mmCIF file of C-alpha atoms in Angstrom:
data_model
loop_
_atom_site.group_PDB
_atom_site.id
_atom_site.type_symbol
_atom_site.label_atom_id
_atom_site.label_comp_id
_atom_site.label_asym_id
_atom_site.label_seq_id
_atom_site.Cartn_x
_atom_site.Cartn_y
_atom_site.Cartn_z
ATOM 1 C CA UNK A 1 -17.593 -71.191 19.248
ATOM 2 C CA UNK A 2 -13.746 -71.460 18.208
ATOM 3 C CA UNK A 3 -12.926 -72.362 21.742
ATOM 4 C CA UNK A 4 -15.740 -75.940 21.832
ATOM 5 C CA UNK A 5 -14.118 -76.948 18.584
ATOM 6 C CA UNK A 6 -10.537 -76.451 19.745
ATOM 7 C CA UNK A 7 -11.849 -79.091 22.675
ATOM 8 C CA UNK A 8 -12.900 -81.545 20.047
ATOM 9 C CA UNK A 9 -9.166 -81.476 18.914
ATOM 10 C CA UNK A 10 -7.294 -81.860 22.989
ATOM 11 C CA UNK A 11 -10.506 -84.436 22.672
ATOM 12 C CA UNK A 12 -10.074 -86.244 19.914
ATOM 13 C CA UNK A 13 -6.835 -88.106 20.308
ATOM 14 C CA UNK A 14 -7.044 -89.160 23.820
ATOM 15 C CA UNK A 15 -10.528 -90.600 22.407
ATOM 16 C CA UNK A 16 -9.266 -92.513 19.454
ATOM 17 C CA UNK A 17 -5.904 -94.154 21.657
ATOM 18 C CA UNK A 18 -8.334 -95.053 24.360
ATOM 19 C CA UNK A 19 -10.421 -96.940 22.349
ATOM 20 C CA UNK A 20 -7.491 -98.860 20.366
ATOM 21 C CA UNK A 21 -6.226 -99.509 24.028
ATOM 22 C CA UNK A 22 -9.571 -101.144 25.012
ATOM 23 C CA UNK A 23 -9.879 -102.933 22.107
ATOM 24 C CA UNK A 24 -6.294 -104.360 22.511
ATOM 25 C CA UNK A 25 -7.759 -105.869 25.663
ATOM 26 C CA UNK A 26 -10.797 -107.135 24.543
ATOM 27 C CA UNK A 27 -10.897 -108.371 21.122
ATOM 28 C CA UNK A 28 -10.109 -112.314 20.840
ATOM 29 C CA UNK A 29 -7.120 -113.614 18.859
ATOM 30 C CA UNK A 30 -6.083 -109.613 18.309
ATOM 31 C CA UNK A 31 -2.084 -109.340 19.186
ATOM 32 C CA UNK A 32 -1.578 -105.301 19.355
ATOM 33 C CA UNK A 33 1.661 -106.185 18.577
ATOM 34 C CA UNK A 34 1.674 -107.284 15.852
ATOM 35 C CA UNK A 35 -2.092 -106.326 14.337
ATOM 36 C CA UNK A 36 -2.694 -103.056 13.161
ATOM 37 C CA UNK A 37 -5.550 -100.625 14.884
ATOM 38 C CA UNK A 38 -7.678 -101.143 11.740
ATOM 39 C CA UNK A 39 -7.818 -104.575 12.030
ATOM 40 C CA UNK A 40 -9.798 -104.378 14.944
ATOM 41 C CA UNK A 41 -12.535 -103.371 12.749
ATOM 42 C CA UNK A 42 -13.052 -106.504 11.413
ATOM 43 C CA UNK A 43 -15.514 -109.105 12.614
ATOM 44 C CA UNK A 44 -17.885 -109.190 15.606
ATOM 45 C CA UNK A 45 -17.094 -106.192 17.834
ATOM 46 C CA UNK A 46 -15.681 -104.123 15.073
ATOM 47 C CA UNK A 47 -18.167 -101.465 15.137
ATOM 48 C CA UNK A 48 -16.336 -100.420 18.435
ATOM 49 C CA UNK A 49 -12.943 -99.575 16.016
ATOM 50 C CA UNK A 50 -15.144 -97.985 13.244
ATOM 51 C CA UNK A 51 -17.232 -95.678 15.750
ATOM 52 C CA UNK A 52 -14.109 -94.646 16.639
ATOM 53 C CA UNK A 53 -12.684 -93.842 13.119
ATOM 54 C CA UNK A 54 -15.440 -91.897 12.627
ATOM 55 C CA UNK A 55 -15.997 -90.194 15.875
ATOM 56 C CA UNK A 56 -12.278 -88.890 15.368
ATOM 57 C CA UNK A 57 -12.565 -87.886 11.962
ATOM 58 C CA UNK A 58 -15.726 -85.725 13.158
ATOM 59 C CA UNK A 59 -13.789 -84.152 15.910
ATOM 60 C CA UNK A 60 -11.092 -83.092 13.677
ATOM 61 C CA UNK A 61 -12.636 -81.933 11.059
ATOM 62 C CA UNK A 62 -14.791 -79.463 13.523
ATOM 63 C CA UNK A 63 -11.397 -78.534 15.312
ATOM 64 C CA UNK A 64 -9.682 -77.753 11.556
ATOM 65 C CA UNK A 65 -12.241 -74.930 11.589
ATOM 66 C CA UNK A 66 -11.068 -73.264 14.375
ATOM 67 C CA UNK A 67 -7.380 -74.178 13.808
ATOM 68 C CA UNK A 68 -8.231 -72.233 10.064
ATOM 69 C CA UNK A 69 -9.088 -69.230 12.334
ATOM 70 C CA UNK A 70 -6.769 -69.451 14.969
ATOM 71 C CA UNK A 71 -3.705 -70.952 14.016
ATOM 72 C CA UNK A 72 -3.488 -71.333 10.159
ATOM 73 C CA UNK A 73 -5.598 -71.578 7.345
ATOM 74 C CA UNK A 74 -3.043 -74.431 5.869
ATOM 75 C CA UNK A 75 -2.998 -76.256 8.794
ATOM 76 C CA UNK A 76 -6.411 -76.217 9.522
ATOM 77 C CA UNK A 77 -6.916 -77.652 5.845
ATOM 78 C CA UNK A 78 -4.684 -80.158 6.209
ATOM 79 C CA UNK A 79 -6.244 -81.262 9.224
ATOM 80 C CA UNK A 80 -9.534 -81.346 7.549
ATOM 81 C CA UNK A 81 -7.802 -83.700 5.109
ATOM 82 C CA UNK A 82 -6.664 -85.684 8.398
ATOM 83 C CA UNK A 83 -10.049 -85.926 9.617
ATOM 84 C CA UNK A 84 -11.757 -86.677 6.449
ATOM 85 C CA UNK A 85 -9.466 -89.828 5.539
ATOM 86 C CA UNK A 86 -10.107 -90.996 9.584
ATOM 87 C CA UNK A 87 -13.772 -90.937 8.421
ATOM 88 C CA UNK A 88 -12.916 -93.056 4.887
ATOM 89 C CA UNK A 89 -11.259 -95.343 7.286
ATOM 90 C CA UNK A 90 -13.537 -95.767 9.185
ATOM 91 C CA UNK A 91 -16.156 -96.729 6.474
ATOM 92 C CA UNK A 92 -13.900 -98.597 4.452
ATOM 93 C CA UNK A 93 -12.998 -101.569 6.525
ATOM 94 C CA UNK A 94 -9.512 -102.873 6.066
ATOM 95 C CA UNK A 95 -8.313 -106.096 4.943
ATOM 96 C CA UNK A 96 -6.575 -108.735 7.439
ATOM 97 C CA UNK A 97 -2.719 -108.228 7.383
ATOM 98 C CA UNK A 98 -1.484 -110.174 5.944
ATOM 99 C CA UNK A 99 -3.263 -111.253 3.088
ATOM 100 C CA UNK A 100 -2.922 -112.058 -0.574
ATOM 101 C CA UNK A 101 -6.496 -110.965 -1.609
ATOM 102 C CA UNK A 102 -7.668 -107.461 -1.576
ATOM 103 C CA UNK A 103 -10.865 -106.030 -1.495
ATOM 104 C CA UNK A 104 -11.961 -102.616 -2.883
ATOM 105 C CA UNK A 105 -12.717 -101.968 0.753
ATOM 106 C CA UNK A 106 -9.136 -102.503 2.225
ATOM 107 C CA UNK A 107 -7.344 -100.664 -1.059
ATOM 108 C CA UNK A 108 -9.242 -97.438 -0.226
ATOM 109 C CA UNK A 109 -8.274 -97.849 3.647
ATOM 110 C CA UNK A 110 -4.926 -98.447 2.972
ATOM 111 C CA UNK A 111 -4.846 -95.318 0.439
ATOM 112 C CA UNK A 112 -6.320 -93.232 3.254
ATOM 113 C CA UNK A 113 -4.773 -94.568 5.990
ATOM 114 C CA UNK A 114 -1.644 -93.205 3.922
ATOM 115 C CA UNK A 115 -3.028 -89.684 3.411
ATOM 116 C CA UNK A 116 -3.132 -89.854 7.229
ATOM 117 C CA UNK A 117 0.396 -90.984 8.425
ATOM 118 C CA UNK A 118 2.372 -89.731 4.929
ATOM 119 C CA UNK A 119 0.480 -86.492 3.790
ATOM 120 C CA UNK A 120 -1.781 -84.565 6.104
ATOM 121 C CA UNK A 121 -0.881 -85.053 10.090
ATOM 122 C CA UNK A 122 3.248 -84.564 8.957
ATOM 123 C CA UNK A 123 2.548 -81.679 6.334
ATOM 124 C CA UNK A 124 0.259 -80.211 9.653
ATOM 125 C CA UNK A 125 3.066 -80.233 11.923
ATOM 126 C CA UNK A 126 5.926 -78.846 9.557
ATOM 127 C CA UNK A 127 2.974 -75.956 8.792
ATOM 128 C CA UNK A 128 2.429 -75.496 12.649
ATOM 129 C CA UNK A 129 5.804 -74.823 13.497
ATOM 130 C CA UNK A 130 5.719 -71.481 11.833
ATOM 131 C CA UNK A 131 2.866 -70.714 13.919
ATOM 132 C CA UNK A 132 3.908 -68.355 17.299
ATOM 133 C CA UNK A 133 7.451 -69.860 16.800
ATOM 134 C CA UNK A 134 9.404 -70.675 20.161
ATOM 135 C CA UNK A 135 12.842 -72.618 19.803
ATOM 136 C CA UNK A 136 10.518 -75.618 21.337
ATOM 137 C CA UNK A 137 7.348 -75.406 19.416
ATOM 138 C CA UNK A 138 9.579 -75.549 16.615
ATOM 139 C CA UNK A 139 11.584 -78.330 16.983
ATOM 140 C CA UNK A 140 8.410 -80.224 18.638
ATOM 141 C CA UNK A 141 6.333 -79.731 15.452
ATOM 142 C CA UNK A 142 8.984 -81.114 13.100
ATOM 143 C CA UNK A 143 10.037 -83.886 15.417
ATOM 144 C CA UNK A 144 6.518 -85.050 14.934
ATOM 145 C CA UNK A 145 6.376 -84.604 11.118
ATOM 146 C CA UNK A 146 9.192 -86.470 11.212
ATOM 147 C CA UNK A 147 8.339 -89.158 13.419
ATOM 148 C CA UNK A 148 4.964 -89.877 12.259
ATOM 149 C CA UNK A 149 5.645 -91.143 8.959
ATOM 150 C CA UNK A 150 8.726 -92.966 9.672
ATOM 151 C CA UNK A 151 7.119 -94.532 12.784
ATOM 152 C CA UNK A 152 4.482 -95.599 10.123
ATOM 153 C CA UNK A 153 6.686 -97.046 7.614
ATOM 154 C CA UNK A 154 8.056 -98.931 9.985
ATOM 155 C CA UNK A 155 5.032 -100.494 11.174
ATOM 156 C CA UNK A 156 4.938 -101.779 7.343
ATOM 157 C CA UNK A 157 8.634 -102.942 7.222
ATOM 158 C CA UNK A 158 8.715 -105.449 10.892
ATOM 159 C CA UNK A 159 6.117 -107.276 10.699
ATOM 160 C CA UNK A 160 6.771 -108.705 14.356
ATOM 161 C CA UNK A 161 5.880 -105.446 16.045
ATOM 162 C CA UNK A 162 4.144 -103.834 13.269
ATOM 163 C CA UNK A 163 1.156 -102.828 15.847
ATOM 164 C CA UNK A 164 3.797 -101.628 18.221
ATOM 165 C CA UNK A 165 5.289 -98.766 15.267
ATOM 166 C CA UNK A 166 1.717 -98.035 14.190
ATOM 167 C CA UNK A 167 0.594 -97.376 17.881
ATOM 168 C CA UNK A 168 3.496 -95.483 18.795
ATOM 169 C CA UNK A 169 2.665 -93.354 15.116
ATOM 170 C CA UNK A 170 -1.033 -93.171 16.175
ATOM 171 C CA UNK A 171 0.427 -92.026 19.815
ATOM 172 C CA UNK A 172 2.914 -89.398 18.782
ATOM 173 C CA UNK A 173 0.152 -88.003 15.952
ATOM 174 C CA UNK A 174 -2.515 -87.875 18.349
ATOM 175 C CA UNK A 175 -0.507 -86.240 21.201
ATOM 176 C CA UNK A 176 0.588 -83.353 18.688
ATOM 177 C CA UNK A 177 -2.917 -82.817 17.919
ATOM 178 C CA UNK A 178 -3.791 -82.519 21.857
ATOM 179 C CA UNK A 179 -0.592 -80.197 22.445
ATOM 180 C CA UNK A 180 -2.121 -77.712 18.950
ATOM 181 C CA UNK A 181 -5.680 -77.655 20.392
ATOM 182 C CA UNK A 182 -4.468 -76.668 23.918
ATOM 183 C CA UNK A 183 -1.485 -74.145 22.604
ATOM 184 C CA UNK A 184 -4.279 -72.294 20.775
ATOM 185 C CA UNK A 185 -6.927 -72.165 23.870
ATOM 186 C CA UNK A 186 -4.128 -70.589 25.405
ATOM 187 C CA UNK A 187 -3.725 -68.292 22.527
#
């Protein structure tokens, strides 16, 4: 069983990317950019971006378990906190960027959409690097909890390529996850 839910995590990122990448292409008036991934939610056709907010939060949150057993309990929790707050996303749709009027709706996203790129998918990585330590795996893990959330406060500071920063945070999370689900089939 701990094997099909580390798939759902080498699954899970790939997923989520690919369907931001579609939706790049398809949505009218969408500039990736300069629009973040969440704002493809919004409107006719957004159930395509909330699917897959939720679809990824599911996957990760069944991949935490086995990441609890396999690699760490802490970073399978904090993982579960990754997945969750994909899932709030998901459900609470975000606000256009940039606006002057919030909604209850976009506050919550944009409090979990920071539990996502500031708390749980950095604190995971720092965690994971303790976890069958090689001078690469390491250095890889806290690259990424490094990168993440300063890729993602970028994509708040430059508003001309914000979607470019928040993709490339999105990327660089999601890849991480792909890389921990695959190091621990291996394992």
């Amino acid at each position: 069983m701990a094997r099909i839910l580390l798939w759902c995590g080498v699954v899970a990122g790939p997923l989520f990317v690919a369907v931001f990448l579609v939706n790049d292409r398809i949505r009218p008036d969408y500039d990736p950019l300069r629009d973040f991934v969440s704002e493809a939610a919004i409107g006719p056709g957004g159930w395509l971006q909330i699917a897959s907010f939720l679809i990824t939060g599911a996957l990760m949150v069944a991949f935490s378990v086995a990441v609890r057993q396999v690699v760490s309990r802490w970073t399978g929790w904090l993982l579960a906190l990754f997945g969750v707050s994909l899932m709030l996303a998901g459900a609470f749709v975000s606000d256009p960027a940039p606006t002057t009027v919030r909604t209850g709706h976009g506050i919550v996203h944009n409090l979990v959409s920071a539990v996502v790129f500031l708390v749980s998918l950095p604190a995971a990585a720092f965690v994971a690097a303790r976890w069958r330590p090689t001078r690469g795996w390491s250095w890889y893990c806290r690259a990424v909890g490094v990168a993440v959330p300063g890729l993602f406060v970028l994509a708040g500071g430059i508003e001309a390529a914000t979607g470019v920063f928040q993709r490339l945070a999105i990327a660089v999370g999601c890849s991480w996850i792909a890389v921990l689900g695959l190091r621990a089939l291996r394992s």
